[in-house]
Amino acid sequence: MINPKTLHPATLAAQALGATDASTGAVVLPIHTATTFLRDPDNQYRRGRGYGRADNPSYDQPQALLTALEGGAATLLFSSGMAAAAAVFQSLPRDSHVVAPQVMYWGLRSWLKNFAEAWGIAVDFVDATSLDALRRVVRPDRTRLIWIETPANPLWSVTDIAGSAEIAHSAGALLAVDSTAATPVLTRPLALEADLVMHSATKYLNGHSDVIAGTLTTAREDAFWARLRTARSSGGAILGSFEAYLLLRGMRTLFPRVERACRSAQQIAEALSQNPRVLDVLYPGLPRHPGHAVAARQMTGGFGGMLSMRVRGGAEAAIAAAARVEIWKRATSLGGVESLIEHRASVEGADSPAPPDLLRLSVGIEDPGDLIADLESALGG
Ligand code: PLP
């Protein structure tokens, strides 16, 4: 194993922490498919493994690698990003009050609206780009969790992580950050005092649009973390062994993929800003984006591979432009090697903050000139 403390995170990722298989010398770790493990003759489990729902040797390396990349104490893999997020809310005490952003992944917003209340959780949705708004809504006696996402779907709104952590902690609450769009390449929320980091590992961590997975990383292995661990093993939202292997394989190229996507997204945002058929470009890397200054402070190396554009002419013009692309794929999701385009208002429903003319762009690793030319020709109609 290489020393995670002395090496750049890109080196840790490329080598998956330098892990090799001790018994064969293989430079790629085996996939463990066993669902059950031998007891010792005296009935103990001294090797630490008993049953596949509680633990899986195929999780060890991806969990250890993400823990190192996030600078955390421990990581849990889940069967999806939603399962990871839901485990956090479901592990809170009954009658908890939580604060969530108005601009966030729509699937989690909708889960909070439809299920959290039934669990006895009260949710306030606030403008999380404003620390004052967060401060106003927190209830020192009842708020147990502030959940933020930054940059946040689909407007790429930016929330100040360190400022939110201070507000959460002064109320005795935890701060959890959905860092899916930022990735550990660009932002390390735990270094900014967040308590938990969540990823839809389906996106950049895996990076190839062929695994659904989620992760939680904690700053401390405390009682709440023990509850989350139990929530996974007893709730059963576990990842398959093959998916854990694919995820680790994807994470080995995380840095070059994210670095290239960021560079291309910046170029695409600048090119689209000059296009007369584009009403607005939403990208934290543009100095005129309202979250640019905070993003420049808490993101290093780029502003992410996600942006949105508003097309002149409303929903019809936006959908028509998306219909004309040839390289970009018209599909949901994000963070894969192939670039995706999607009309978000059609996906997110009535309470979406996405204006009807908004197209979301997930920038992949193709040649940026090809991507820009394809968009310009689609917009030019
Ligand atoms: N968070 C963000 C920012 C997402 O984009 C998504 C999925 O689109 C999720 C969470 C949910 O993750 P999953 O689809 O892996 O359950």
GROMACS .gro file of C-alpha atoms and ligand atoms in nm:
model
  397
    1MET     CA    1   0.000   0.000   0.000
    2ILE     CA    2   0.124   0.351  -0.077
    3ASN     CA    3   0.119   0.620   0.191
    4PRO     CA    4  -0.199   0.827   0.147
    5LYS     CA    5  -0.059   1.107   0.363
    6THR     CA    6   0.239   1.195   0.143
    7LEU     CA    7   0.101   1.157  -0.210
    8HIS     CA    8  -0.123   1.370  -0.431
    9PRO     CA    9  -0.485   1.246  -0.445
   10ALA     CA   10  -0.447   1.191  -0.822
   11THR     CA   11  -0.175   0.935  -0.749
   12LEU     CA   12  -0.389   0.764  -0.484
   13ALA     CA   13  -0.679   0.740  -0.727
   14ALA     CA   14  -0.476   0.617  -1.027
   15GLN     CA   15  -0.328   0.337  -0.816
   16ALA     CA   16  -0.643   0.268  -0.609
   17LEU     CA   17  -0.420   0.330  -0.306
   18GLY     CA   18  -0.159   0.097  -0.451
   19ALA     CA   19  -0.355  -0.216  -0.364
   20THR     CA   20  -0.246  -0.546  -0.516
   21ASP     CA   21  -0.366  -0.900  -0.445
   22ALA     CA   22  -0.136  -1.050  -0.179
   23SER     CA   23  -0.194  -1.413  -0.281
   24THR     CA   24  -0.131  -1.375  -0.658
   25GLY     CA   25   0.048  -1.042  -0.704
   26ALA     CA   26  -0.232  -0.930  -0.939
   27VAL     CA   27  -0.236  -0.550  -0.982
   28VAL     CA   28  -0.617  -0.558  -1.003
   29LEU     CA   29  -0.803  -0.679  -0.698
   30PRO     CA   30  -1.034  -0.982  -0.729
   31ILE     CA   31  -1.413  -0.951  -0.710
   32HIS     CA   32  -1.550  -1.126  -0.403
   33THR     CA   33  -1.888  -1.281  -0.470
   34ALA     CA   34  -1.936  -1.483  -0.148
   35THR     CA   35  -2.249  -1.402   0.050
   36THR     CA   36  -2.128  -1.591   0.359
   37PHE     CA   37  -1.800  -1.650   0.539
   38LEU     CA   38  -1.657  -1.932   0.752
   39ARG     CA   39  -1.679  -1.926   1.128
   40ASP     CA   40  -1.376  -2.033   1.331
   41PRO     CA   41  -1.408  -2.378   1.503
   42ASP     CA   42  -1.490  -2.201   1.831
   43ASN     CA   43  -1.781  -2.020   1.658
   44GLN     CA   44  -1.607  -1.680   1.630
   45TYR     CA   45  -1.564  -1.464   1.318
   46ARG     CA   46  -1.203  -1.361   1.382
   47ARG     CA   47  -1.150  -1.255   1.019
   48GLY     CA   48  -1.419  -0.994   1.072
   49ARG     CA   49  -1.663  -1.117   0.802
   50GLY     CA   50  -1.989  -1.299   0.857
   51TYR     CA   51  -2.258  -1.225   0.598
   52GLY     CA   52  -2.259  -1.030   0.272
   53ARG     CA   53  -2.531  -0.783   0.367
   54ALA     CA   54  -2.323  -0.657   0.660
   55ASP     CA   55  -1.996  -0.628   0.473
   56ASN     CA   56  -1.823  -0.725   0.151
   57PRO     CA   57  -1.446  -0.746   0.084
   58SER     CA   58  -1.510  -0.588  -0.259
   59TYR     CA   59  -1.610  -0.267  -0.076
   60ASP     CA   60  -1.281  -0.232   0.115
   61GLN     CA   61  -1.076  -0.064  -0.157
   62PRO     CA   62  -1.335   0.176  -0.306
   63GLN     CA   63  -1.437   0.279   0.047
   64ALA     CA   64  -1.073   0.330   0.155
   65LEU     CA   65  -0.993   0.525  -0.161
   66LEU     CA   66  -1.289   0.760  -0.127
   67THR     CA   67  -1.210   0.810   0.243
   68ALA     CA   68  -0.858   0.917   0.144
   69LEU     CA   69  -0.979   1.144  -0.139
   70GLU     CA   70  -1.235   1.315   0.086
   71GLY     CA   71  -0.997   1.331   0.385
   72GLY     CA   72  -1.256   1.155   0.601
   73ALA     CA   73  -1.261   0.886   0.869
   74ALA     CA   74  -1.471   0.622   0.688
   75THR     CA   75  -1.694   0.561   0.384
   76LEU     CA   76  -1.997   0.343   0.317
   77LEU     CA   77  -2.103   0.232  -0.031
   78PHE     CA   78  -2.478   0.212  -0.097
   79SER     CA   79  -2.689   0.068  -0.376
   80SER     CA   80  -2.758   0.420  -0.514
   81GLY     CA   81  -2.710   0.786  -0.433
   82MET     CA   82  -3.074   0.801  -0.324
   83ALA     CA   83  -3.023   0.507  -0.086
   84ALA     CA   84  -2.723   0.686   0.068
   85ALA     CA   85  -2.917   1.012   0.109
   86ALA     CA   86  -3.230   0.839   0.241
   87ALA     CA   87  -3.019   0.653   0.500
   88VAL     CA   88  -2.907   0.988   0.644
   89PHE     CA   89  -3.262   1.120   0.686
   90GLN     CA   90  -3.397   0.787   0.810
   91SER     CA   91  -3.125   0.768   1.076
   92LEU     CA   92  -3.222   1.098   1.237
   93PRO     CA   93  -3.419   1.093   1.562
   94ARG     CA   94  -3.800   1.112   1.531
   95ASP     CA   95  -3.944   1.465   1.506
   96SER     CA   96  -3.620   1.608   1.373
   97HIS     CA   97  -3.624   1.934   1.183
   98VAL     CA   98  -3.402   1.947   0.874
   99VAL     CA   99  -3.312   2.225   0.634
  100ALA     CA  100  -3.273   2.151   0.264
  101PRO     CA  101  -3.209   2.374  -0.038
  102GLN     CA  102  -3.475   2.493  -0.280
  103VAL     CA  103  -3.234   2.413  -0.565
  104MET     CA  104  -3.127   2.050  -0.536
  105TYR     CA  105  -3.144   1.714  -0.711
  106TRP     CA  106  -3.516   1.692  -0.782
  107GLY     CA  107  -3.543   1.323  -0.690
  108LEU     CA  108  -3.430   1.388  -0.335
  109ARG     CA  109  -3.651   1.697  -0.305
  110SER     CA  110  -3.945   1.489  -0.412
  111TRP     CA  111  -3.851   1.205  -0.169
  112LEU     CA  112  -3.827   1.458   0.115
  113LYS     CA  113  -4.170   1.595   0.027
  114ASN     CA  114  -4.334   1.255  -0.012
  115PHE     CA  115  -4.165   1.041   0.254
  116ALA     CA  116  -3.972   1.241   0.513
  117GLU     CA  117  -4.284   1.377   0.677
  118ALA     CA  118  -4.421   1.029   0.717
  119TRP     CA  119  -4.100   0.954   0.912
  120GLY     CA  120  -4.177   1.242   1.147
  121ILE     CA  121  -3.922   1.476   0.988
  122ALA     CA  122  -4.008   1.840   0.926
  123VAL     CA  123  -3.830   1.990   0.625
  124ASP     CA  124  -3.778   2.359   0.546
  125PHE     CA  125  -3.660   2.435   0.194
  126VAL     CA  126  -3.452   2.755   0.179
  127ASP     CA  127  -3.245   2.958  -0.060
  128ALA     CA  128  -2.915   2.797   0.037
  129THR     CA  129  -2.713   3.051  -0.161
  130SER     CA  130  -2.787   3.288   0.130
  131LEU     CA  131  -2.629   3.217   0.470
  132ASP     CA  132  -2.876   3.465   0.620
  133ALA     CA  133  -3.167   3.259   0.489
  134LEU     CA  134  -3.010   2.942   0.636
  135ARG     CA  135  -2.951   3.115   0.969
  136ARG     CA  136  -3.312   3.236   0.986
  137VAL     CA  137  -3.467   2.894   0.936
  138VAL     CA  138  -3.248   2.690   1.172
  139ARG     CA  139  -3.416   2.602   1.504
  140PRO     CA  140  -3.152   2.561   1.777
  141ASP     CA  141  -3.372   2.326   1.979
  142ARG     CA  142  -3.487   2.103   1.690
  143THR     CA  143  -3.274   2.126   1.375
  144ARG     CA  144  -3.066   1.811   1.348
  145LEU     CA  145  -2.936   1.841   0.992
  146ILE     CA  146  -2.863   2.097   0.723
  147TRP     CA  147  -2.842   1.930   0.382
  148ILE     CA  148  -2.680   2.123   0.099
  149GLU     CA  149  -2.579   2.047  -0.259
  150THR     CA  150  -2.308   2.252  -0.430
  151PRO     CA  151  -2.297   2.327  -0.718
  152ALA     CA  152  -2.667   2.239  -0.722
  153ASN     CA  153  -2.884   2.091  -0.994
  154PRO     CA  154  -2.996   2.234  -1.233
  155LEU     CA  155  -2.901   2.603  -1.189
  156TRP     CA  156  -2.553   2.523  -1.051
  157SER     CA  157  -2.622   2.743  -0.749
  158VAL     CA  158  -2.333   2.757  -0.505
  159THR     CA  159  -2.359   2.723  -0.126
  160ASP     CA  160  -2.086   2.835   0.111
  161ILE     CA  161  -1.987   2.509   0.285
  162ALA     CA  162  -1.778   2.659   0.569
  163GLY     CA  163  -2.049   2.920   0.644
  164SER     CA  164  -2.322   2.651   0.645
  165ALA     CA  165  -2.113   2.431   0.876
  166GLU     CA  166  -2.081   2.713   1.125
  167ILE     CA  167  -2.458   2.773   1.122
  168ALA     CA  168  -2.530   2.400   1.160
  169HIS     CA  169  -2.285   2.348   1.443
  170SER     CA  170  -2.393   2.654   1.638
  171ALA     CA  171  -2.746   2.503   1.639
  172GLY     CA  172  -2.615   2.158   1.738
  173ALA     CA  173  -2.695   2.018   1.392
  174LEU     CA  174  -2.491   1.824   1.135
  175LEU     CA  175  -2.398   1.950   0.790
  176ALA     CA  176  -2.426   1.701   0.504
  177VAL     CA  177  -2.311   1.794   0.155
  178ASP     CA  178  -2.423   1.634  -0.172
  179SER     CA  179  -2.090   1.681  -0.350
  180THR     CA  180  -2.181   1.477  -0.659
  181ALA     CA  181  -2.121   1.760  -0.908
  182ALA     CA  182  -1.807   1.889  -0.736
  183THR     CA  183  -1.635   1.552  -0.681
  184PRO     CA  184  -1.341   1.521  -0.439
  185VAL     CA  185  -1.119   1.646  -0.723
  186LEU     CA  186  -1.262   1.998  -0.689
  187THR     CA  187  -1.403   2.028  -0.336
  188ARG     CA  188  -1.333   1.856  -0.003
  189PRO     CA  189  -1.632   1.948   0.216
  190LEU     CA  190  -1.494   1.778   0.529
  191ALA     CA  191  -1.192   2.013   0.523
  192LEU     CA  192  -1.449   2.296   0.529
  193GLU     CA  193  -1.603   2.146   0.848
  194ALA     CA  194  -1.891   1.950   0.694
  195ASP     CA  195  -1.979   1.633   0.886
  196LEU     CA  196  -2.091   1.408   0.601
  197VAL     CA  197  -2.031   1.400   0.226
  198MET     CA  198  -2.267   1.216  -0.006
  199HIS     CA  199  -2.208   1.122  -0.370
  200SER     CA  200  -2.426   0.973  -0.632
  201ALA     CA  201  -2.132   0.753  -0.735
  202THR     CA  202  -2.340   0.676  -1.043
  203LYS     CA  203  -2.200   1.003  -1.180
  204TYR     CA  204  -1.835   1.115  -1.180
  205LEU     CA  205  -1.693   0.861  -0.934
  206ASN     CA  206  -1.785   0.573  -1.162
  207GLY     CA  207  -1.787   0.790  -1.471
  208HIS     CA  208  -1.901   0.544  -1.736
  209SER     CA  209  -2.281   0.540  -1.708
  210ASP     CA  210  -2.282   0.172  -1.620
  211VAL     CA  211  -2.321   0.157  -1.241
  212ILE     CA  212  -2.583   0.293  -1.001
  213ALA     CA  213  -2.416   0.352  -0.664
  214GLY     CA  214  -2.403   0.593  -0.373
  215THR     CA  215  -2.157   0.683  -0.099
  216LEU     CA  216  -2.141   0.852   0.240
  217THR     CA  217  -1.812   0.965   0.391
  218THR     CA  218  -1.791   1.083   0.751
  219ALA     CA  219  -1.559   1.321   0.930
  220ARG     CA  220  -1.576   1.104   1.246
  221GLU     CA  221  -1.671   0.748   1.333
  222ASP     CA  222  -1.924   0.854   1.595
  223ALA     CA  223  -2.262   0.722   1.713
  224PHE     CA  224  -2.446   0.866   1.410
  225TRP     CA  225  -2.201   0.691   1.178
  226ALA     CA  226  -2.261   0.362   1.363
  227ARG     CA  227  -2.634   0.417   1.301
  228LEU     CA  228  -2.571   0.477   0.929
  229ARG     CA  229  -2.366   0.158   0.911
  230THR     CA  230  -2.656  -0.033   1.070
  231ALA     CA  231  -2.903   0.144   0.839
  232ARG     CA  232  -2.715  -0.006   0.544
  233SER     CA  233  -2.664  -0.356   0.683
  234SER     CA  234  -3.011  -0.398   0.830
  235GLY     CA  235  -3.195  -0.192   0.568
  236GLY     CA  236  -3.008  -0.386   0.300
  237ALA     CA  237  -2.935  -0.106   0.050
  238ILE     CA  238  -2.608  -0.270  -0.047
  239LEU     CA  239  -2.406  -0.254  -0.367
  240GLY     CA  240  -2.335  -0.568  -0.572
  241SER     CA  241  -1.978  -0.699  -0.581
  242PHE     CA  242  -1.941  -0.645  -0.956
  243GLU     CA  243  -2.067  -0.286  -0.925
  244ALA     CA  244  -1.816  -0.221  -0.644
  245TYR     CA  245  -1.539  -0.349  -0.874
  246LEU     CA  246  -1.657  -0.130  -1.163
  247LEU     CA  247  -1.678   0.170  -0.931
  248LEU     CA  248  -1.318   0.125  -0.819
  249ARG     CA  249  -1.210   0.089  -1.182
  250GLY     CA  250  -1.391   0.412  -1.267
  251MET     CA  251  -1.239   0.598  -0.972
  252ARG     CA  252  -0.889   0.524  -1.098
  253THR     CA  253  -0.944   0.769  -1.386
  254LEU     CA  254  -1.146   1.023  -1.183
  255PHE     CA  255  -0.885   1.297  -1.194
  256PRO     CA  256  -0.813   1.308  -1.570
  257ARG     CA  257  -1.185   1.276  -1.649
  258VAL     CA  258  -1.293   1.554  -1.416
  259GLU     CA  259  -1.004   1.783  -1.510
  260ARG     CA  260  -1.086   1.752  -1.879
  261ALA     CA  261  -1.461   1.792  -1.825
  262CYS     CA  262  -1.394   2.113  -1.627
  263ARG     CA  263  -1.170   2.262  -1.895
  264SER     CA  264  -1.420   2.178  -2.167
  265ALA     CA  265  -1.720   2.304  -1.963
  266GLN     CA  266  -1.545   2.639  -1.915
  267GLN     CA  267  -1.482   2.666  -2.292
  268ILE     CA  268  -1.838   2.562  -2.373
  269ALA     CA  269  -1.982   2.812  -2.122
  270GLU     CA  270  -1.776   3.091  -2.274
  271ALA     CA  271  -1.868   2.996  -2.633
  272LEU     CA  272  -2.240   2.969  -2.551
  273SER     CA  273  -2.228   3.307  -2.375
  274GLN     CA  274  -2.143   3.461  -2.716
  275ASN     CA  275  -2.424   3.282  -2.897
  276PRO     CA  276  -2.716   3.512  -2.987
  277ARG     CA  277  -2.965   3.223  -2.957
  278VAL     CA  278  -2.869   3.168  -2.592
  279LEU     CA  279  -3.045   3.381  -2.333
  280ASP     CA  280  -2.819   3.287  -2.043
  281VAL     CA  281  -2.550   3.039  -1.942
  282LEU     CA  282  -2.549   2.908  -1.585
  283TYR     CA  283  -2.198   2.798  -1.488
  284PRO     CA  284  -2.009   2.885  -1.167
  285GLY     CA  285  -1.690   2.931  -1.372
  286LEU     CA  286  -1.833   3.244  -1.537
  287PRO     CA  287  -1.743   3.554  -1.330
  288ARG     CA  288  -2.101   3.685  -1.369
  289HIS     CA  289  -2.254   3.370  -1.209
  290PRO     CA  290  -2.389   3.473  -0.865
  291GLY     CA  291  -2.198   3.189  -0.697
  292HIS     CA  292  -1.866   3.252  -0.872
  293ALA     CA  293  -1.681   3.412  -0.578
  294VAL     CA  294  -1.780   3.141  -0.327
  295ALA     CA  295  -1.708   2.869  -0.583
  296ALA     CA  296  -1.364   3.018  -0.653
  297ARG     CA  297  -1.293   2.999  -0.279
  298GLN     CA  298  -1.410   2.645  -0.211
  299MET     CA  299  -1.343   2.469  -0.545
  300THR     CA  300  -0.987   2.410  -0.660
  301GLY     CA  301  -0.882   2.324  -1.013
  302GLY     CA  302  -1.209   2.405  -1.189
  303PHE     CA  303  -1.580   2.468  -1.157
  304GLY     CA  304  -1.712   2.128  -1.262
  305GLY     CA  305  -1.834   1.964  -1.578
  306MET     CA  306  -2.200   2.067  -1.539
  307LEU     CA  307  -2.368   2.376  -1.686
  308SER     CA  308  -2.708   2.481  -1.812
  309MET     CA  309  -2.816   2.713  -2.089
  310ARG     CA  310  -3.139   2.901  -2.143
  311VAL     CA  311  -3.243   2.902  -2.507
  312ARG     CA  312  -3.415   3.205  -2.658
  313GLY     CA  313  -3.769   3.116  -2.764
  314GLY     CA  314  -3.886   2.920  -2.458
  315ALA     CA  315  -3.943   2.549  -2.399
  316GLU     CA  316  -4.026   2.473  -2.760
  317ALA     CA  317  -3.701   2.624  -2.891
  318ALA     CA  318  -3.500   2.448  -2.619
  319ILE     CA  319  -3.653   2.107  -2.694
  320ALA     CA  320  -3.606   2.164  -3.067
  321ALA     CA  321  -3.237   2.248  -3.016
  322ALA     CA  322  -3.189   1.933  -2.806
  323ALA     CA  323  -3.353   1.735  -3.088
  324ARG     CA  324  -3.088   1.854  -3.337
  325VAL     CA  325  -2.765   1.756  -3.156
  326GLU     CA  326  -2.566   1.474  -3.309
  327ILE     CA  327  -2.277   1.418  -3.067
  328TRP     CA  328  -2.443   1.509  -2.738
  329LYS     CA  329  -2.675   1.233  -2.617
  330ARG     CA  330  -3.032   1.327  -2.519
  331ALA     CA  331  -3.041   1.146  -2.185
  332THR     CA  332  -3.075   1.203  -1.814
  333SER     CA  333  -2.790   1.166  -1.560
  334LEU     CA  334  -2.447   1.323  -1.561
  335GLY     CA  335  -2.077   1.271  -1.497
  336GLY     CA  336  -2.007   1.008  -1.764
  337VAL     CA  337  -1.741   1.013  -2.035
  338GLU     CA  338  -2.008   1.091  -2.295
  339SER     CA  339  -2.172   1.435  -2.303
  340LEU     CA  340  -2.545   1.450  -2.222
  341ILE     CA  341  -2.810   1.713  -2.285
  342GLU     CA  342  -3.153   1.730  -2.122
  343HIS     CA  343  -3.458   1.955  -2.099
  344ARG     CA  344  -3.495   1.964  -1.720
  345ALA     CA  345  -3.840   2.117  -1.674
  346SER     CA  346  -3.993   1.812  -1.847
  347VAL     CA  347  -3.817   1.584  -1.597
  348GLU     CA  348  -3.851   1.773  -1.269
  349GLY     CA  349  -4.220   1.861  -1.260
  350ALA     CA  350  -4.412   2.159  -1.126
  351ASP     CA  351  -4.198   2.252  -0.825
  352SER     CA  352  -3.874   2.261  -1.026
  353PRO     CA  353  -3.667   2.581  -1.020
  354ALA     CA  354  -3.568   2.504  -1.384
  355PRO     CA  355  -3.708   2.763  -1.624
  356PRO     CA  356  -3.892   2.605  -1.921
  357ASP     CA  357  -3.619   2.713  -2.164
  358LEU     CA  358  -3.335   2.542  -1.973
  359LEU     CA  359  -3.120   2.265  -2.115
  360ARG     CA  360  -2.879   2.092  -1.878
  361LEU     CA  361  -2.541   1.990  -2.017
  362SER     CA  362  -2.315   1.722  -1.869
  363VAL     CA  363  -1.979   1.765  -2.037
  364GLY     CA  364  -1.789   1.445  -2.112
  365ILE     CA  365  -1.433   1.389  -2.228
  366GLU     CA  366  -1.481   1.428  -2.604
  367ASP     CA  367  -1.297   1.698  -2.800
  368PRO     CA  368  -1.440   2.032  -2.678
  369GLY     CA  369  -1.432   2.180  -3.029
  370ASP     CA  370  -1.659   1.899  -3.153
  371LEU     CA  371  -1.896   1.955  -2.861
  372ILE     CA  372  -1.917   2.331  -2.922
  373ALA     CA  373  -1.967   2.288  -3.297
  374ASP     CA  374  -2.249   2.039  -3.236
  375LEU     CA  375  -2.428   2.276  -2.994
  376GLU     CA  376  -2.383   2.573  -3.223
  377SER     CA  377  -2.525   2.388  -3.518
  378ALA     CA  378  -2.819   2.260  -3.307
  379LEU     CA  379  -2.892   2.613  -3.179
  380GLY     CA  380  -2.853   2.760  -3.525
  381GLY     CA  381  -3.127   2.524  -3.637
  382PLP     N1  382  -2.760   1.374  -0.609
  382PLP     C1  383  -2.739   1.427  -0.729
  382PLP     C2  384  -2.674   1.562  -0.739
  382PLP     C3  385  -2.779   1.359  -0.844
  382PLP     O1  386  -2.759   1.414  -0.966
  382PLP     C4  387  -2.841   1.232  -0.832
  382PLP     C5  388  -2.887   1.155  -0.949
  382PLP     O2  389  -2.914   1.207  -1.053
  382PLP     C6  390  -2.860   1.180  -0.704
  382PLP     C7  391  -2.818   1.253  -0.594
  382PLP     C8  392  -2.925   1.046  -0.685
  382PLP     O3  393  -2.833   0.946  -0.718
  382PLP     P1  394  -2.871   0.800  -0.778
  382PLP     O4  395  -2.935   0.823  -0.910
  382PLP     O5  396  -2.737   0.732  -0.781
  382PLP     O6  397  -2.964   0.739  -0.679
   0.00000   0.00000   0.00000
